[in-house]
Coordinates of C-alpha atoms in Angstrom, one line a residue:
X1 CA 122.7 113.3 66.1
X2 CA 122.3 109.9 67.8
X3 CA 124.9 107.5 68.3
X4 CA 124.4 104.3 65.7
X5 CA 123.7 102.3 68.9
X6 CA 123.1 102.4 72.8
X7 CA 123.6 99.8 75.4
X8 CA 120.2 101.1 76.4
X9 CA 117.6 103.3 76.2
X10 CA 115.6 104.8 78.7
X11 CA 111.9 105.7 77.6
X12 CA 110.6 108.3 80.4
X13 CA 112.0 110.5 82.5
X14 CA 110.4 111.1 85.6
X15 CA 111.8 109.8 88.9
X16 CA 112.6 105.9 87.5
X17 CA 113.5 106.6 84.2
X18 CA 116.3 109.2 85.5
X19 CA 117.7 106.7 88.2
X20 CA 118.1 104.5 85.6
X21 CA 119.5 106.9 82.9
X22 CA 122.1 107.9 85.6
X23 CA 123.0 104.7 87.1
X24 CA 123.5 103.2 83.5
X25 CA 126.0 106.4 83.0
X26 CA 127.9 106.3 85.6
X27 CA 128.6 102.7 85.5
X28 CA 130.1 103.4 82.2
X29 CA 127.1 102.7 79.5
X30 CA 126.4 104.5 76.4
X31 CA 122.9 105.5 77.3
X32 CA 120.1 107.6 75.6
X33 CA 117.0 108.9 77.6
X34 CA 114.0 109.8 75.4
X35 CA 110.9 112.1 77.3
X36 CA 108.1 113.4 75.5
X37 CA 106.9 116.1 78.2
X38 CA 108.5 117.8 80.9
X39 CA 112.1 116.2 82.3
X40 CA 110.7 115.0 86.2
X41 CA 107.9 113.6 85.6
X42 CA 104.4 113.6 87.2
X43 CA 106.7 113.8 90.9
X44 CA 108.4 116.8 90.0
X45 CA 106.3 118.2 87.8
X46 CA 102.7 117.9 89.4
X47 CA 102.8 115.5 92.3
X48 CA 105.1 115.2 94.9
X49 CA 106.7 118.1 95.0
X50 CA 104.2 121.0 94.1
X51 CA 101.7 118.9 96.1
X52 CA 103.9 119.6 99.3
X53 CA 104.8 123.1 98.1
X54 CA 101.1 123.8 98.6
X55 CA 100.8 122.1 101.7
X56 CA 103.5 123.9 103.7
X57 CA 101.4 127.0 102.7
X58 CA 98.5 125.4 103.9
X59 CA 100.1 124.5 107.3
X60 CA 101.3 128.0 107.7
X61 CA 97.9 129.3 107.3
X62 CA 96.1 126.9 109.8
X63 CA 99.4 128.2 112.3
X64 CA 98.0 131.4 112.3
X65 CA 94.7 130.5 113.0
X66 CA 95.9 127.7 115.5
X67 CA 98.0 130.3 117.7
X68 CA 96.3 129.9 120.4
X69 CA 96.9 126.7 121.5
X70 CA 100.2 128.2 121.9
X71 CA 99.8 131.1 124.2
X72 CA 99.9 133.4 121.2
X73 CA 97.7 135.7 119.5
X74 CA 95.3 133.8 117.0
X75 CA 94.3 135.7 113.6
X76 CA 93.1 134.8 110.3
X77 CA 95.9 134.7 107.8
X78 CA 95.9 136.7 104.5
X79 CA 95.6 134.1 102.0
X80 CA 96.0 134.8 98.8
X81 CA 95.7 131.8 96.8
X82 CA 97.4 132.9 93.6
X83 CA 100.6 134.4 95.5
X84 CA 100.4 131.1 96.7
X85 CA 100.2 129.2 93.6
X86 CA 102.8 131.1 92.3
X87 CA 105.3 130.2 95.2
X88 CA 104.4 126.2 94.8
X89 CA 105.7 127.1 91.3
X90 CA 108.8 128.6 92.2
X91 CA 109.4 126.1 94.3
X92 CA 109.1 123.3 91.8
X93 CA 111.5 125.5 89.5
X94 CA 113.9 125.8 92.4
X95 CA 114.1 121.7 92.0
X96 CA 114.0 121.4 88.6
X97 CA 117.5 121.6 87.7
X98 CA 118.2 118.1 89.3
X99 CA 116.0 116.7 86.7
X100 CA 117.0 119.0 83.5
X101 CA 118.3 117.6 80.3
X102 CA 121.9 119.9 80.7
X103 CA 122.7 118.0 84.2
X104 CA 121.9 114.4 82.4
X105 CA 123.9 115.4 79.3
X106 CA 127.0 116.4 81.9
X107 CA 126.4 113.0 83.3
X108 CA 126.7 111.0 80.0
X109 CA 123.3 110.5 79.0
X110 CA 121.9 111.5 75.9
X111 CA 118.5 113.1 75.9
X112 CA 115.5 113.4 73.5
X113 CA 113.1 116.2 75.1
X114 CA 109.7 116.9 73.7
X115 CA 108.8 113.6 71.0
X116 CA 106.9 110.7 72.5
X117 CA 109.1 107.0 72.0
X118 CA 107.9 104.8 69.4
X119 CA 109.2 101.3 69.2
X120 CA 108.9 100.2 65.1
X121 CA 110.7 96.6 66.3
X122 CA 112.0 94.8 69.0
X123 CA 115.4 97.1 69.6
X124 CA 114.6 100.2 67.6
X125 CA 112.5 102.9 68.6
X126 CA 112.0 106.5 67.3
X127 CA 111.9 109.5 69.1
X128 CA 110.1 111.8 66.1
X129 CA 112.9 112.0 63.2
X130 CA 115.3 110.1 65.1
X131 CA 115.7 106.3 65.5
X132 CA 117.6 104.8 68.2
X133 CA 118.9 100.9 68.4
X134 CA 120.1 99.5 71.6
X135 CA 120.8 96.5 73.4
X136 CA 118.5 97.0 76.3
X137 CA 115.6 99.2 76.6
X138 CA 113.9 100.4 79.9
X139 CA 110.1 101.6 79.3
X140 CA 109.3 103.9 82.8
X141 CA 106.9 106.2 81.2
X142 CA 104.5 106.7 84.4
X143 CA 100.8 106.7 84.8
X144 CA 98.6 109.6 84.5
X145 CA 95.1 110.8 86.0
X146 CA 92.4 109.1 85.5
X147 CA 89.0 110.3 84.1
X148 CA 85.9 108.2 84.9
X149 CA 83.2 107.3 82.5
X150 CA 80.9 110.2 84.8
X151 CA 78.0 111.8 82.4
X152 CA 78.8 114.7 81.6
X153 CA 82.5 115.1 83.0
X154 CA 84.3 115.4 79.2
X155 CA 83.3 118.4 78.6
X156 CA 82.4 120.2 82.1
X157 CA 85.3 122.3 83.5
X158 CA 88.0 120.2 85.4
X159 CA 91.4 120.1 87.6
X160 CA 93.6 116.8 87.8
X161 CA 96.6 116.6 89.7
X162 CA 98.1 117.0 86.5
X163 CA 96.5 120.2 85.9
X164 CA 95.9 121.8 89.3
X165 CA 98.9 123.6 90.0
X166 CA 99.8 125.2 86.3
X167 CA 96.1 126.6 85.9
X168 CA 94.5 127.5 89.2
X169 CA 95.8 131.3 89.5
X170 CA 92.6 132.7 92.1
X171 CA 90.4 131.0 94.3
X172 CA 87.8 129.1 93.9
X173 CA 84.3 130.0 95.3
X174 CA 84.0 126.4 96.2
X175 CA 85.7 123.1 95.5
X176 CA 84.2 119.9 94.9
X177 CA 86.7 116.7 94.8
X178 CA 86.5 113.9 93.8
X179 CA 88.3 110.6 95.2
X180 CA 89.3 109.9 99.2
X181 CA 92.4 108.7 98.6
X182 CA 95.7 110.1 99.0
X183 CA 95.6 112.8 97.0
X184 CA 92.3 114.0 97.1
X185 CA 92.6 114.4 100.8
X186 CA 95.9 116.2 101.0
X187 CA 94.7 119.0 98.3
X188 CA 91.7 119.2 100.0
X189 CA 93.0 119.8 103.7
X190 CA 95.4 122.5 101.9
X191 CA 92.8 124.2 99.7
X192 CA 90.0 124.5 102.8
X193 CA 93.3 125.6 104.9
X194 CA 93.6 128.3 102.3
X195 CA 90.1 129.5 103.0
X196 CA 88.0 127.6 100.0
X197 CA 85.2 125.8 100.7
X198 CA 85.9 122.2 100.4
X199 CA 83.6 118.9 99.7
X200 CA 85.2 115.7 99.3
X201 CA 82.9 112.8 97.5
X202 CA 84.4 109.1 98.5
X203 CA 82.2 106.3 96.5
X204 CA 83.2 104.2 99.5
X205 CA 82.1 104.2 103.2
X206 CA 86.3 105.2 104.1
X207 CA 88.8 107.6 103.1
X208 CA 91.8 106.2 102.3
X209 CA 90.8 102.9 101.9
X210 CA 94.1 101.3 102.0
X211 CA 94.7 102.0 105.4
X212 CA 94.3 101.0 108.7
X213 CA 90.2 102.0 110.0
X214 CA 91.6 103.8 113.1
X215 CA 94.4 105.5 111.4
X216 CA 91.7 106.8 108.4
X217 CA 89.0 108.1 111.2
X218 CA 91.8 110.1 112.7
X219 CA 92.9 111.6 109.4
X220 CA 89.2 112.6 108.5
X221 CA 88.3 113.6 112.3
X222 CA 91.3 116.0 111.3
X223 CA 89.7 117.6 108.2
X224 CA 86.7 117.3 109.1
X225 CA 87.9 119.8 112.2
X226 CA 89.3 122.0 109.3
X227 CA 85.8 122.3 108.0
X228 CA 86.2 119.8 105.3
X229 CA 83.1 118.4 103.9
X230 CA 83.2 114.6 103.5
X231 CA 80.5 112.3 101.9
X232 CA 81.4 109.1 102.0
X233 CA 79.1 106.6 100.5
X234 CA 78.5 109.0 97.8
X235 CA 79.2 109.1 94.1
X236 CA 79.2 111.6 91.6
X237 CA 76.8 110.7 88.5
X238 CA 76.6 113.9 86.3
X239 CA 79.0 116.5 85.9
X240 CA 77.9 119.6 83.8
X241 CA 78.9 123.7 83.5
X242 CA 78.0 125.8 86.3
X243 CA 76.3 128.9 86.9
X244 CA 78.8 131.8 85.8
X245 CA 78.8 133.8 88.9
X246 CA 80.6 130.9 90.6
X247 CA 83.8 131.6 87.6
X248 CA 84.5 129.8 84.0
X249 CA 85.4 126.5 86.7
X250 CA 82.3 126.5 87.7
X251 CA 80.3 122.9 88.0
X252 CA 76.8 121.7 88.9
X253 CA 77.5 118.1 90.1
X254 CA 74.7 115.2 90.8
X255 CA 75.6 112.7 94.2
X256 CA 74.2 109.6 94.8
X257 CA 74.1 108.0 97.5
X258 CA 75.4 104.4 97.3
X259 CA 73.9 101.5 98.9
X260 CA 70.5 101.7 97.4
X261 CA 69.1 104.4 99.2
X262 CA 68.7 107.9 99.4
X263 CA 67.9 110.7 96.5
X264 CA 70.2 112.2 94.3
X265 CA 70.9 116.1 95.1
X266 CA 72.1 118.3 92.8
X267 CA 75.6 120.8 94.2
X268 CA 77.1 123.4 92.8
X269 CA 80.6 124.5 92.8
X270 CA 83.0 126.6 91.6
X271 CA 85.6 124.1 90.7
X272 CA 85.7 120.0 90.4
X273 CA 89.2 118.1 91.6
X274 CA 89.1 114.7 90.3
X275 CA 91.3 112.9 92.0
X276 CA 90.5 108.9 91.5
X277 CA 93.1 106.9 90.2
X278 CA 95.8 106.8 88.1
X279 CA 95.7 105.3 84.8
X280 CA 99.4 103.6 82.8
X281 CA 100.8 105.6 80.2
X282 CA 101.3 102.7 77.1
X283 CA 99.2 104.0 74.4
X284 CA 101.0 105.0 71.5
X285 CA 104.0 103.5 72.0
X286 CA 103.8 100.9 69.5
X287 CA 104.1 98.3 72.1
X288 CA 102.6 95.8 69.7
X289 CA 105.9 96.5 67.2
X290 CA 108.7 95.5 70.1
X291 CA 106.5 92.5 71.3
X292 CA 105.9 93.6 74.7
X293 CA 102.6 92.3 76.1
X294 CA 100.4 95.1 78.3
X295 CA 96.6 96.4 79.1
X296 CA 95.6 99.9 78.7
X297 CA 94.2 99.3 82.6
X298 CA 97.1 96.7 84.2
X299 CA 99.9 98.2 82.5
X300 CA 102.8 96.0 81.4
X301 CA 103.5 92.9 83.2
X302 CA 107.1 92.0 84.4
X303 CA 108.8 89.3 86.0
X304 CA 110.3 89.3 89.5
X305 CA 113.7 90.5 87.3
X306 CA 111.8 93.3 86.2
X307 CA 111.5 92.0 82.7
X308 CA 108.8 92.3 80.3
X309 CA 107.8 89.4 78.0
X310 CA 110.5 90.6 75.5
X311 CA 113.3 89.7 78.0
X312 CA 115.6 92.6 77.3
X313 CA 112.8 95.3 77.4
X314 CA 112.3 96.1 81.3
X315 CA 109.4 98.3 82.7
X316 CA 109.5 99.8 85.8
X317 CA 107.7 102.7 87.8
X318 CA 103.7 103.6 87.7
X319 CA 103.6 102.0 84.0
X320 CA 104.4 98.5 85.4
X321 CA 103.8 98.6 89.4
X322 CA 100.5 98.4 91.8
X323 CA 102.6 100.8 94.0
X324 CA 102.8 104.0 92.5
X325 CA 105.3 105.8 94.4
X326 CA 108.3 107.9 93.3
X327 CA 110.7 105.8 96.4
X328 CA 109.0 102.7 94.2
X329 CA 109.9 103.2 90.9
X330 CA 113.7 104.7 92.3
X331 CA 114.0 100.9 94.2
X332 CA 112.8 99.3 90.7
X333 CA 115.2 101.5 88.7
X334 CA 118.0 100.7 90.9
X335 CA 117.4 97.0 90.3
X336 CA 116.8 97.5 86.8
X337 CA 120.6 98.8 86.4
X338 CA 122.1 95.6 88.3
X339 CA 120.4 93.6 85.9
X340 CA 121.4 95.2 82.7
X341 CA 124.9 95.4 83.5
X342 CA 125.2 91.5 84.8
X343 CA 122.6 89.8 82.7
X344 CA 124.1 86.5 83.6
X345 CA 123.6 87.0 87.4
X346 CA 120.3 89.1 87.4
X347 CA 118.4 89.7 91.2
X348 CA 115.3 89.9 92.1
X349 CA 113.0 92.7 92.8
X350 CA 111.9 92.1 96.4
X351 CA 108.4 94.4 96.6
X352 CA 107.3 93.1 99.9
X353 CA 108.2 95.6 102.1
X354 CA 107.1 99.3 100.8
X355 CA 106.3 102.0 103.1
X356 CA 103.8 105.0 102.2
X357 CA 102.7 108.1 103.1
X358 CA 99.8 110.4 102.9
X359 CA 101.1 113.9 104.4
X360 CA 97.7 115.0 105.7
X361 CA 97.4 116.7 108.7
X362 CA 98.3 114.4 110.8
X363 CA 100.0 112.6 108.4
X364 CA 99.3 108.7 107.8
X365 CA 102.2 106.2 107.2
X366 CA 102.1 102.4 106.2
X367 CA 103.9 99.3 106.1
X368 CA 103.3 95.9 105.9
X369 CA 99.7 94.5 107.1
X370 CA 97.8 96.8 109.3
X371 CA 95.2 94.9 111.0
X372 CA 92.3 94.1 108.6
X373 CA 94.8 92.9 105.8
X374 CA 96.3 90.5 109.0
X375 CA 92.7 89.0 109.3
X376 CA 92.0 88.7 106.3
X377 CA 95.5 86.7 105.8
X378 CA 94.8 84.5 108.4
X379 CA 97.9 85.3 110.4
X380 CA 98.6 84.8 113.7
X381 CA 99.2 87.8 115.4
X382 CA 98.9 90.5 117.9
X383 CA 98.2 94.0 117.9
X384 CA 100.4 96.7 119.8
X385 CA 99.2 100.0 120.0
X386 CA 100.1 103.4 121.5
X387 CA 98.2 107.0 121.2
X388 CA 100.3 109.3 121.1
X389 CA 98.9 111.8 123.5
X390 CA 100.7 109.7 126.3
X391 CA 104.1 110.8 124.8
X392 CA 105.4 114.3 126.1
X393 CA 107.0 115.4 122.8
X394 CA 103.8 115.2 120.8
X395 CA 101.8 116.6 124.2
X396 CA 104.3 120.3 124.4
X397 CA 104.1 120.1 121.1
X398 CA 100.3 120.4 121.2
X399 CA 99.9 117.3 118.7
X400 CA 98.3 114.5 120.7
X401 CA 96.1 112.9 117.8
X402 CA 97.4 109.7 116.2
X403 CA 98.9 106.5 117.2
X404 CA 101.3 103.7 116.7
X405 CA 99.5 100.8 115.8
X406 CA 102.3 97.4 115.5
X407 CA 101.2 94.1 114.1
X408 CA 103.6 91.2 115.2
X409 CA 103.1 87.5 115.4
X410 CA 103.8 85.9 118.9
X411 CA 107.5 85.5 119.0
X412 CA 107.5 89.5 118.1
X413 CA 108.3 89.6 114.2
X414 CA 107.5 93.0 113.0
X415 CA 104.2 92.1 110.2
X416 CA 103.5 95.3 109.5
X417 CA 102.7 99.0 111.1
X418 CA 100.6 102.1 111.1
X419 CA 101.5 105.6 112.2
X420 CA 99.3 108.5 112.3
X421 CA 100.6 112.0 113.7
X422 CA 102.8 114.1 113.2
X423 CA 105.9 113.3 111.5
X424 CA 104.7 109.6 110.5
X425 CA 106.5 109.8 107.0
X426 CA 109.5 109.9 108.8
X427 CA 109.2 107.6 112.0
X428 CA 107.6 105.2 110.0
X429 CA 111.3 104.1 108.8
X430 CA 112.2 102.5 112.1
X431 CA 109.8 100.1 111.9
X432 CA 110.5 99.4 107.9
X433 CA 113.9 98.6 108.9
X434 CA 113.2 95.9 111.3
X435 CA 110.8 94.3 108.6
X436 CA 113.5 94.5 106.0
X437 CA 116.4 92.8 108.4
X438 CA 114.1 90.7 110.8
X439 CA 114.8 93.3 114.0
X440 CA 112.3 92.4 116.4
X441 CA 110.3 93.9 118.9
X442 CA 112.0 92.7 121.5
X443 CA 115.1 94.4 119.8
X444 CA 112.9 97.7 119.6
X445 CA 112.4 97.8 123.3
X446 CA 116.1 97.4 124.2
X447 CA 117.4 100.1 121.9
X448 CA 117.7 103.2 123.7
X449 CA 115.8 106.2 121.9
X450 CA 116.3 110.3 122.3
X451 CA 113.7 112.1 124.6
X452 CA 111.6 113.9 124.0
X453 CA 110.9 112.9 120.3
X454 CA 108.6 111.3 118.0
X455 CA 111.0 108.3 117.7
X456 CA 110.3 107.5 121.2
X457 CA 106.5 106.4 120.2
X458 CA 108.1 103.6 117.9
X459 CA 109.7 102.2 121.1
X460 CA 106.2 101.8 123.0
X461 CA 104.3 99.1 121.2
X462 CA 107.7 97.4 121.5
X463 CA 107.4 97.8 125.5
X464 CA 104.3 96.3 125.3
X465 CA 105.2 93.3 124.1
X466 CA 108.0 92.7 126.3
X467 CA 105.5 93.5 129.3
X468 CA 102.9 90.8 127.7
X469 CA 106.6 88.3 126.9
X470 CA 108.0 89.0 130.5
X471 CA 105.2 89.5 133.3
X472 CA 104.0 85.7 133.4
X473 CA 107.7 84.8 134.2
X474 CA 108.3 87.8 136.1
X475 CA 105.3 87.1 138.8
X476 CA 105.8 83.2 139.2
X477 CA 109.2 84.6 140.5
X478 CA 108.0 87.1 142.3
X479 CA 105.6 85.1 143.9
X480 CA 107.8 82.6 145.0
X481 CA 110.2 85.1 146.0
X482 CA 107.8 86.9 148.6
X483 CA 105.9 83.9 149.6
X484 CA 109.6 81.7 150.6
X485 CA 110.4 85.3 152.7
X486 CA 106.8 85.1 154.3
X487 CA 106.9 81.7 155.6
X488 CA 110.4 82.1 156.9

């Protein structure tokens, strides 16, 4: 049974909600944790982690085929799709421990698996036949897939993310998804990998529309090499059943061309991905009850403290952030602690610099402004960039595509950069550090980096500007130097 009353209570328990739970714990709270669903949420559960799972199948297929750029024999690989399904499952259950209800009971924090939260006032909530009070309550419930308003789609055959991985068991004759973004490409790139037929339908005239131009053409170049089918420009209209020889996922799918011009054409596959958006999970929760203001399409507004507008209910994660990322909501839930435990003395969630990552083949990594969102700021600024096929590691290594793209204003403050390659996710974090703690580029160029590595490409936008900073002085010198030898 429940304690009488909780310092606080946790409402979610994917990757925020359990940072929260645990950092309350250990700091010596008396904290309940209340998930209706599976303990990890979406990250653990149908995102991050069986998304990669998948993936590092998928890049073990295209190794085979790729062989020969090696010097070794090339073959096609024997895929089959639900072996490999079944190991992005293990994989997942390998994890899930971390994230069970025994490990958060051992660490102080009582859990409530398998009831949705329901606040009936401002500091009580249920959790089915149980009611909880506390003194502080922490709403990270997530965000889930969302389904647009398409003709049709309701009641046609469909995967989410949210779905993909528990019910896909063979392969699909075909796949159609839907969405350009982040996920839609990396599931695509895996599945045609895997030997399915893939089309990917973008509404607008660039994948990943977030992102740098340059750094988005060299990410769909990539699939596109793959075999990938991309119609940007396009939009999907009508969704119904398919034909039955294609399987019981079978679709027939109307595109339209955007823009005004062009006929419709009528596709058939044998599955649908929709994969365009995510949607904040605050239905049901008798939000109205506690006084907590929110929109069934914005989510629930907070405050730079985190705090929604009943002060001692915070929100943090995909259910109160434009930056739905697992790192995101672990930042917010680490804040979220410090201000529960010292009220008086609360700090500020600084969202300014967050760094992403879309692990494509090559992968695609952001911070900051790339250079459309510097424009369209009106800084002042320069733009550094290096192609990584002038590095050796990425040359022996046989993976030349990409760049390091730097935006920096003229004194060489780090505004924001791009990396597309291989390995971006991870190089990406030298250049977040220098935003976070004002490091320079002119500090970048005099730190001494390990060769023959990825790193090194981080250092060569940062050698560019010192060239651009330096040669003016370096040839009035010089040319005062040579020309008081000459006359002597």
């Amino acid at each position: 049974m429940p304690a009488e009353r909780y310092n606080a209570v946790i409402i979610g328990g994917g990757p925020g909600g359990l940072v929260a739970a645990a950092g309350l714990a250990g700091l010596g709270a008396h904290v309940a944790l209340i998930e209706r669903d599976r303990m990890g949420g979406d990250c653990l559960n149908t995102g991050c982690v069986p998304s990669k799972a998948l993936i590092a199948s998928a890049h073990a297929a295209h190794a085979f085929r790729s062989a020969g750029r090696y010097g070794l024999g090339a073959r096609e690989p024997e895929v089959d799709v639900g072996a490999v399904f079944e190991r992005v499952r293990q994989r997942r259950a390998h994890i899930a421990p971390h994230d069970s209800p025994e490990r958060f009971e051992k660490l102080g924090v009582r859990v409530f698996v398998g009831e949705p939260a329901v606040f009936s006032g401002p500091r009580k909530v249920r959790a089915g036949a149980v009611s909880l009070e506390a003194d502080r309550f922490v709403i990270a419930t997530g965000a889930r897939a969302a389904v647009p308003p398409i003709d049709g789609l309701a009641g046609a055959p469909h995967f989410t993310n949210e779905t993909f991985f528990d019910r896909l068991s063979t392969a699909p004759a075909s796949l159609c998804v839907l969405g350009g973004g982040p996920i839609g490409l990396e599931l695509a790139q895996a599945m045609r990998r895997l030997g399915v037929p893939v089309t990917v339908v973008e509404m607008t005239d660039q994948v990943l529309i977030m992102e740098d131009p340059d750094a988005a053409a060299v990410v769909r170049a990539s699939l596109e090499a793959d075999g990938v089918e991309i119609l940007t420009g396009h939009a999907a209209t009508k969704v119904e059943r398919g034909p039955s020889h294609l399987g019981e996922t079978a679709v027939r799918v109307t595109l339209q061309p955007q823009g005004g011009g062009g006929q419709a054409t009528v596709r058939e596959f044998g599955a649908l991905l929709v994969a365009v958006g995510r949607a904040p999970n605050v239905e049901g929760m008798g939000l109205e009850a506690a006084g907590v203001r929110f929109s069934p399409k914005d989510g629930i507004p907070v405050d730079a403290y985190l705090r929604t507008s009943r002060k001692h209910i915070l929100a943090i994660g995909d259910v109160a952030s434009r930056y739905k990322f697992t790192h995101f909501a672990d930042a917010q839930a680490r804040a979220a602690v410090r201000n529960i435990l010292i009220p008086w003395w609360p700090a500020r969630f600084d969202d300014s610099i967050v760094p992403w990552c879309t692990y494509t083949d090559p992968e695609c990594a952001h911070v900051g402004h790339n250079e459309t969102t510097a424009a369209k700021a009106g800084l002042e600024h320069k733009v550094y960039k290096f192609e990584l096929k002038e590095l050796d590691r990425p040359v022996v290594d046989d993976q030349e595509a990409g760049f390091v793209k730097v935006i920096a204003d003229p004194k060489g403050k780090v505004l924001g950069a791009t990396i597309v390659g291989a390995r971006a996710g991870d190089t990406i974090h030298e250049y977040v550090m220098a935003m976070k703690h004002g490091i320079g580029l002119a500090s970048i160029s005099g730190t001494i980096h390990a060769y023959p590595t990825y790193g090194e490409a981080n250092r060569r936008p940062a050698d560019a500007f010192m060239r651009g900073k330096l040669t003016p002085f370096v040839r009035r010198l010089l040319a005062h130097r040579w020309g008081a030898r000459g006359g002597s």
